[in-house]
Structures are given as C-alpha cells and as structure tokens.
PDB file of C-alpha atoms in Angstrom:
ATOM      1  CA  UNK A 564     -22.055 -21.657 -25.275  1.00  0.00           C
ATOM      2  CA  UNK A 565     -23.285 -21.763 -28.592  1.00  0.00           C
ATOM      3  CA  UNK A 566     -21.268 -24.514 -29.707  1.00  0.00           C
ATOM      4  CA  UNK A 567     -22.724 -26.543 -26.764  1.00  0.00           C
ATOM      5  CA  UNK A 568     -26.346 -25.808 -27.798  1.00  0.00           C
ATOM      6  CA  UNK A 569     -25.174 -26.865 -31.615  1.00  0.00           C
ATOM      7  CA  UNK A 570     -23.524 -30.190 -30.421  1.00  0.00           C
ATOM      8  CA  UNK A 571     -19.969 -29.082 -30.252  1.00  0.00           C
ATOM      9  CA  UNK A 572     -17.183 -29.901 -28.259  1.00  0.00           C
ATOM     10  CA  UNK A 573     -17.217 -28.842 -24.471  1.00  0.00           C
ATOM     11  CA  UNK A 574     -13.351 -29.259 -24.347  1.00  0.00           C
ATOM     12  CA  UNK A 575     -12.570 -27.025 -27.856  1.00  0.00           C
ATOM     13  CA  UNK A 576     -15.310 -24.450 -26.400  1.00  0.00           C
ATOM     14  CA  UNK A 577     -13.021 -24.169 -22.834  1.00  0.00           C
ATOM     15  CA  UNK A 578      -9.550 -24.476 -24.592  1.00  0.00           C
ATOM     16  CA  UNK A 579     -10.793 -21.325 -27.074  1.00  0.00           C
ATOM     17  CA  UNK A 580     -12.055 -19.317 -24.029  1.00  0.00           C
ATOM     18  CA  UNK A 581      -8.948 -19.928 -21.978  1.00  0.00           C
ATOM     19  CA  UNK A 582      -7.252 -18.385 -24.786  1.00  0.00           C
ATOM     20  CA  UNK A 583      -8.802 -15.863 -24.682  1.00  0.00           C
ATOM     21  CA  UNK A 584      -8.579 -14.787 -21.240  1.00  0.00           C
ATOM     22  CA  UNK A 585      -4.879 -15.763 -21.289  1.00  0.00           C
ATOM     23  CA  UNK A 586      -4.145 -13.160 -24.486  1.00  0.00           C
ATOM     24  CA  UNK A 587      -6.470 -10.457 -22.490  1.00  0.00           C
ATOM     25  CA  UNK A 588      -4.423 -11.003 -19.666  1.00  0.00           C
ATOM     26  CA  UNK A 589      -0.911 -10.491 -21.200  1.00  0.00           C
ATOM     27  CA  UNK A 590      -2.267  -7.452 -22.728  1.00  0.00           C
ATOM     28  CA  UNK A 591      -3.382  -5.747 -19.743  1.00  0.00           C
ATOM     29  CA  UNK A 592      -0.547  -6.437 -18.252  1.00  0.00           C
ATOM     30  CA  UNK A 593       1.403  -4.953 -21.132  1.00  0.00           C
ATOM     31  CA  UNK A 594      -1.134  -2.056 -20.883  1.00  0.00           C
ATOM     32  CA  UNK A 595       0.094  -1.041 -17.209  1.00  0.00           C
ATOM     33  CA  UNK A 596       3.467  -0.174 -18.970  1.00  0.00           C
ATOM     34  CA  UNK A 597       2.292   2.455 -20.999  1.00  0.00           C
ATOM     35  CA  UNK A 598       3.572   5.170 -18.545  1.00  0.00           C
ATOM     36  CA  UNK A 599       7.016   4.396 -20.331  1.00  0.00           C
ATOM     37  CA  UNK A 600       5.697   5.771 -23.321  1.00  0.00           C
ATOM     38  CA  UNK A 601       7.163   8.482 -25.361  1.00  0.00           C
ATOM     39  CA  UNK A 602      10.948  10.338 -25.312  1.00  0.00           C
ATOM     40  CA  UNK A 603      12.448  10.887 -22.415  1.00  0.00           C
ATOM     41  CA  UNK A 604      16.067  12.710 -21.937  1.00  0.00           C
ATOM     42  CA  UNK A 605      18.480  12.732 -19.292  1.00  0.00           C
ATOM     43  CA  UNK A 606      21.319  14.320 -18.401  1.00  0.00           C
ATOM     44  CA  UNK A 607      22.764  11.952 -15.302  1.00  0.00           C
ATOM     45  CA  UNK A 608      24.363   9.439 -18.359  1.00  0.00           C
ATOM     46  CA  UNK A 609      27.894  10.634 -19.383  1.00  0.00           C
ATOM     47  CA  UNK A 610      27.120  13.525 -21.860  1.00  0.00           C
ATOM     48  CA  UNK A 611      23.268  12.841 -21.755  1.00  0.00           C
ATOM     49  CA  UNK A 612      21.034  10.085 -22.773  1.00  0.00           C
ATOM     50  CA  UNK A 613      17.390   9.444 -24.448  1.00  0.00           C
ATOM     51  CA  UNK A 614      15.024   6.751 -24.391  1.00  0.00           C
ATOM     52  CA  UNK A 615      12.426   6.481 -26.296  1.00  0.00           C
ATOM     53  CA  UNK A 616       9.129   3.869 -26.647  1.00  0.00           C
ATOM     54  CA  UNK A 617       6.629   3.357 -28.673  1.00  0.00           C
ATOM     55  CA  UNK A 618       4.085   1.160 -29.006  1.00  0.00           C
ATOM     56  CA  UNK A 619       0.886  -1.116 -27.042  1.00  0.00           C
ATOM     57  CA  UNK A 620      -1.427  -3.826 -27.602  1.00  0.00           C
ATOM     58  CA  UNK A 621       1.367  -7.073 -27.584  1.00  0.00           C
ATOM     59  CA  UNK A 622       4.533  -5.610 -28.208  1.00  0.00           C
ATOM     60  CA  UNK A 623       6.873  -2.441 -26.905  1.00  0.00           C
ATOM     61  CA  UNK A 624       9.538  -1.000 -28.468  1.00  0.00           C
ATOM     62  CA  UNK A 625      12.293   0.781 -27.033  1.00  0.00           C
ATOM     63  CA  UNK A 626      15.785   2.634 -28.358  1.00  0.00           C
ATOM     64  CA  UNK A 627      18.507   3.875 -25.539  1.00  0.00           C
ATOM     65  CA  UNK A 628      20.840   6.329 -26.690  1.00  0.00           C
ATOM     66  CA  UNK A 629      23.588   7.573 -24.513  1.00  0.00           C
ATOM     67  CA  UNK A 630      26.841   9.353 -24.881  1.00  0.00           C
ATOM     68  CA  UNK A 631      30.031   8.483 -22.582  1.00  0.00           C
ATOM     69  CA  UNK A 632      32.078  11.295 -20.999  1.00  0.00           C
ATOM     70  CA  UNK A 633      34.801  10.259 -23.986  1.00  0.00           C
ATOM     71  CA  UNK A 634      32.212  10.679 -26.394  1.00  0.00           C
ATOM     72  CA  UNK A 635      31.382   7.020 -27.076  1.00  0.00           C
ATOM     73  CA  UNK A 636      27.946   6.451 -28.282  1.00  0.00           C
ATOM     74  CA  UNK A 637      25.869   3.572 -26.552  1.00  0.00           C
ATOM     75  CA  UNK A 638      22.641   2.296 -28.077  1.00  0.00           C
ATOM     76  CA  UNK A 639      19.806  -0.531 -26.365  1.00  0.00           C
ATOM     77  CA  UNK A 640      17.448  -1.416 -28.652  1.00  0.00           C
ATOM     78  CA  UNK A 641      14.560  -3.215 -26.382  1.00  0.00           C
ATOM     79  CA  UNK A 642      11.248  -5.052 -26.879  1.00  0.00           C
ATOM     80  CA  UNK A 643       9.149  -5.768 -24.272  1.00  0.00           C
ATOM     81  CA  UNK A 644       6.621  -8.305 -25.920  1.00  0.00           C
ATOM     82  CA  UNK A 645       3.278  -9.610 -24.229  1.00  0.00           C
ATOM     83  CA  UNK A 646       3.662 -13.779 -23.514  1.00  0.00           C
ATOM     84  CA  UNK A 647       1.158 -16.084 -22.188  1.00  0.00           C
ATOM     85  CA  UNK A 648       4.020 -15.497 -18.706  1.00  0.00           C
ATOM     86  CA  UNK A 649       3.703 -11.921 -18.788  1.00  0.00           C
ATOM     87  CA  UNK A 650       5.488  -9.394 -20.630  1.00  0.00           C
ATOM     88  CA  UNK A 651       8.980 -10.398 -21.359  1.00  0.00           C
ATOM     89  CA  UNK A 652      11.699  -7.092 -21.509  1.00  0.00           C
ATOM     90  CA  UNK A 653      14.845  -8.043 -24.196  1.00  0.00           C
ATOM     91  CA  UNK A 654      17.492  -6.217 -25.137  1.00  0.00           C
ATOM     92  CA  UNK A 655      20.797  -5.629 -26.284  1.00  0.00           C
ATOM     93  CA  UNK A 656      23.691  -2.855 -26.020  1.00  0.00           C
ATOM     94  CA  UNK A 657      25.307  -1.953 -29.600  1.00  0.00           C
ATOM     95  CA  UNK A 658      28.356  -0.322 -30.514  1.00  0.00           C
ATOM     96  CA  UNK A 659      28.173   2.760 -32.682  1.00  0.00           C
ATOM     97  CA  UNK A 660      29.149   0.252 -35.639  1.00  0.00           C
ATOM     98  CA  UNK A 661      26.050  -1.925 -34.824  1.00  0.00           C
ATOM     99  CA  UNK A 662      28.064  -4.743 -33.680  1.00  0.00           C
ATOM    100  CA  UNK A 663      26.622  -5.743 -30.394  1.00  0.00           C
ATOM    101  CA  UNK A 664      27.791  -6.586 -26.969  1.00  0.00           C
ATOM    102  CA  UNK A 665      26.277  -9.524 -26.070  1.00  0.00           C
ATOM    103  CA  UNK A 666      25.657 -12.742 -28.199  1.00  0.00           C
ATOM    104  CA  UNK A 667      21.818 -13.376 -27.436  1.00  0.00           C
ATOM    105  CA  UNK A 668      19.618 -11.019 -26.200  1.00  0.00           C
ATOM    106  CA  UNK A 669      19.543 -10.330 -22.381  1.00  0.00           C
ATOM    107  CA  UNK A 670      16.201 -11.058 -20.513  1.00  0.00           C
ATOM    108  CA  UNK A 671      14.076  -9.778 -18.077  1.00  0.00           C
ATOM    109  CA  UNK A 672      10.497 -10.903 -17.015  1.00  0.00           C
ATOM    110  CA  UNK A 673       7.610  -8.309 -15.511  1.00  0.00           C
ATOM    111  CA  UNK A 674       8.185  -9.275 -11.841  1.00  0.00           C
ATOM    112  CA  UNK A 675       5.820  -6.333 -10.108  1.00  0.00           C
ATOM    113  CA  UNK A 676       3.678  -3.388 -11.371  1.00  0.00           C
ATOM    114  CA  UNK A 677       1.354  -0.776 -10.668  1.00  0.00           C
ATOM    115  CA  UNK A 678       0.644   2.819 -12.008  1.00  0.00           C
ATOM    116  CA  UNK A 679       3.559   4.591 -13.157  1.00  0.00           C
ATOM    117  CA  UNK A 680       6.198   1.199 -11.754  1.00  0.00           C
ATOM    118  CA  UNK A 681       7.661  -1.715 -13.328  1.00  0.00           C
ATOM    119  CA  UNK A 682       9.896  -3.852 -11.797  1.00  0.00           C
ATOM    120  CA  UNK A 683      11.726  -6.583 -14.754  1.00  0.00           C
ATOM    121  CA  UNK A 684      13.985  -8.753 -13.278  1.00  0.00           C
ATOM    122  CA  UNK A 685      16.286 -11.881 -15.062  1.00  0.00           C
ATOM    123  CA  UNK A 686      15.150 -15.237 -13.321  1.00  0.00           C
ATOM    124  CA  UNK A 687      18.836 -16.059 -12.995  1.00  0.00           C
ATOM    125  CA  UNK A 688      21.286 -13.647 -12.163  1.00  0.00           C
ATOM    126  CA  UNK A 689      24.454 -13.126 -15.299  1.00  0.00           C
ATOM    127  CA  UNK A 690      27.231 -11.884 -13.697  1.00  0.00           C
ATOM    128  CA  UNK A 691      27.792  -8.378 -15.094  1.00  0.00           C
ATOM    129  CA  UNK A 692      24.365  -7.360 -15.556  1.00  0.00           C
ATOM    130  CA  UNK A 693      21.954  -6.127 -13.699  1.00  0.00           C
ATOM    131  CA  UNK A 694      19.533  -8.366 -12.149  1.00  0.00           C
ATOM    132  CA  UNK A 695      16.336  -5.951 -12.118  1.00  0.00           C
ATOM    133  CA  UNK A 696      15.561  -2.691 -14.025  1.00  0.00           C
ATOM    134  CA  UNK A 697      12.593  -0.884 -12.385  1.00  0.00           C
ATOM    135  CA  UNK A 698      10.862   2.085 -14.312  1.00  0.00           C
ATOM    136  CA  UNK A 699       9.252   4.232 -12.104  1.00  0.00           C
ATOM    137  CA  UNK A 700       7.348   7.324 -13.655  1.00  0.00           C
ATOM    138  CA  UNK A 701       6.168  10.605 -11.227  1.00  0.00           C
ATOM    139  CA  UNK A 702       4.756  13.474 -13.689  1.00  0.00           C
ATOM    140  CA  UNK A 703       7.466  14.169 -16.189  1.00  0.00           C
ATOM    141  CA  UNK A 704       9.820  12.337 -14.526  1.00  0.00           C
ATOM    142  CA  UNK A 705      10.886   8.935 -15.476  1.00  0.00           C
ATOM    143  CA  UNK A 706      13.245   6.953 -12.796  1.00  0.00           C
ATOM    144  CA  UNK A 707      15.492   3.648 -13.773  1.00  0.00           C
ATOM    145  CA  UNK A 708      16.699   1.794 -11.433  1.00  0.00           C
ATOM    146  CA  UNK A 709      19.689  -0.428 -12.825  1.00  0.00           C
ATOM    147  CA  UNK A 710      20.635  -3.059 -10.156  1.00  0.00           C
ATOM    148  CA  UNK A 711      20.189  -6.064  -8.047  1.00  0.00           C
ATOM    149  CA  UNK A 712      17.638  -5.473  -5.318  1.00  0.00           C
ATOM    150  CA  UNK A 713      18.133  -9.142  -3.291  1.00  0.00           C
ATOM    151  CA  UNK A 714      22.296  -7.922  -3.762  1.00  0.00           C
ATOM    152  CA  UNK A 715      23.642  -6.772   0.118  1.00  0.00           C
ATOM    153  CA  UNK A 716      26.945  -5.188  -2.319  1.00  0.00           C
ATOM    154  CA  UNK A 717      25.484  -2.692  -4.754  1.00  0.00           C
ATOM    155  CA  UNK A 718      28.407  -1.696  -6.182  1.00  0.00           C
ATOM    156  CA  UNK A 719      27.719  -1.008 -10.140  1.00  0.00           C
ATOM    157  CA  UNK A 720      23.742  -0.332  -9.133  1.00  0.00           C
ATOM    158  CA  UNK A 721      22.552   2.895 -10.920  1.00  0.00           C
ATOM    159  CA  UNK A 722      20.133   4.959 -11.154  1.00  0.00           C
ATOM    160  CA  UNK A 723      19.150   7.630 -14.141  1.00  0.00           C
ATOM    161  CA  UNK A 724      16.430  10.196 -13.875  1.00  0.00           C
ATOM    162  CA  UNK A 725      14.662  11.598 -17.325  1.00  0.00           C
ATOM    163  CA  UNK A 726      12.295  14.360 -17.789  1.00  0.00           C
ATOM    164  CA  UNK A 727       9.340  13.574 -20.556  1.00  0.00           C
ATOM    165  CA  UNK A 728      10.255  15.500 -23.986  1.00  0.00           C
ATOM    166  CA  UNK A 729       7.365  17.271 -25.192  1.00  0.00           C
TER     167      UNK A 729
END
C-alpha cells in the first residue's frame, strides 16, 4: 500500500504479498506436524526402534533407528522441508556402513492433516515402497502407518506403535 501511495509498482507490490502469504502458508502447514516432535521408542520393530525429530519453522528433521531380529542395524535419515506445494517428506534407508539403499532420495508429499495426523503419500507409486506413511499421535503414543491405502492387497503394509521418551 505504501508503495502505491509513493508511485510504485502495483504488480511488484502483489507479487511481494503473494509471497508472503505463500511462505506463511507452507509454514503453517509445516507447523501442524509438530506433534511428531521429540524421541519416540518402540518395541514392535525387530529388537526395537527410535525415531527421533527435531525441528520447525521450514524444515524437519528426522533419524530412524531400528534393529532387525539378526541384529542388523537400519537407519532413515528424513527431512520434511516446507515448499511453496506443501511440505515435502524425503528420505533414505542406510546401512550400518552409511552406504544407502536407494540412489535418490524417496518422496512423499503432505497429502492430509489435522491435530496429531499426517498422511505423506508419493504421487506415483515405486514398486517396493510404500505409497503413504501416516503419523498419527494420541497422548504418548505415536502410530505409523507404512502402506498403500488405495492398495485392495496389503501385503508388506505395517504398522509400528511408539511411546514419547521423556
């Protein structure tokens, strides 16, 4: 507005608040995922697991940890990262001698969420993964669902509960 009164341009005055409300707008959607944070253990993975985040504002960060029945160590490391689309979710699975699994990071886009539930799903389905990962929080309890929800065969479809570590 104050540009306008000054003589300024009317497009570089719109095109400055649109990017603003577009940067507000990632963020509170990134905000509604905040229920993920802290450490969270379970013992439903093999020989137990952990998953931690940190983070807010435009970025997450998350670390998976989980130990096979053969004592194998698994480790995620995951962003989730606010875009002008919504919050984007990658990742990738490493072996215990960092080399990793798969050659470019997997992705999944913020498909649904309110309190305490995310639902991330890939907008094309890779066959061997899962096609949505939905965090769903209830008190101390933190819920993943690892799957393909439009799949009639769910065979592979998991789900691990955590309890919040204090």
């Amino acid at each position: 507005y104050t540009q306008l009164q000054k003589g300024g341009d009317m497009k570089q005055s719109f095109l400055v608040a649109a990017l603003l409300v577009l940067s507000m707008s990632a963020k509170a959607d990134l905000d509604s995922l905040s229920f993920m944070l802290g450490e969270w253990h379970s013992a439903d993975f093999g020989k137990g697991a952990t998953e931690f985040w940190t983070g807010g504002g435009t970025s997450m960060a998350g670390v998976f940890r989980g130990e096979l029945n053969d004592g194998r160590v698994i480790t995620e490391f995951i962003q989730i990262e606010a875009t002008e689309a919504g919050p984007v979710m990658r990742w990738n699975h490493y072996n215990e001698n960092y080399s990793r699994w798969e050659a470019e990071p997997i992705e999944h886009h913020l498909k649904e969420s309110k309190p305490g539930y995310a639902n991330f799903a890939m907008k094309q389905a890779v066959k061997g993964l899962p096609m949505n990962l939905i965090y769903s929080q209830s008190g101390d309890e933190l819920t993943i669902w690892v799957g393909d929800l439009g799949a009639e065969d769910q065979t592979g479809a998991f789900e691990l509960k955590f309890r919040r570590m204090e």
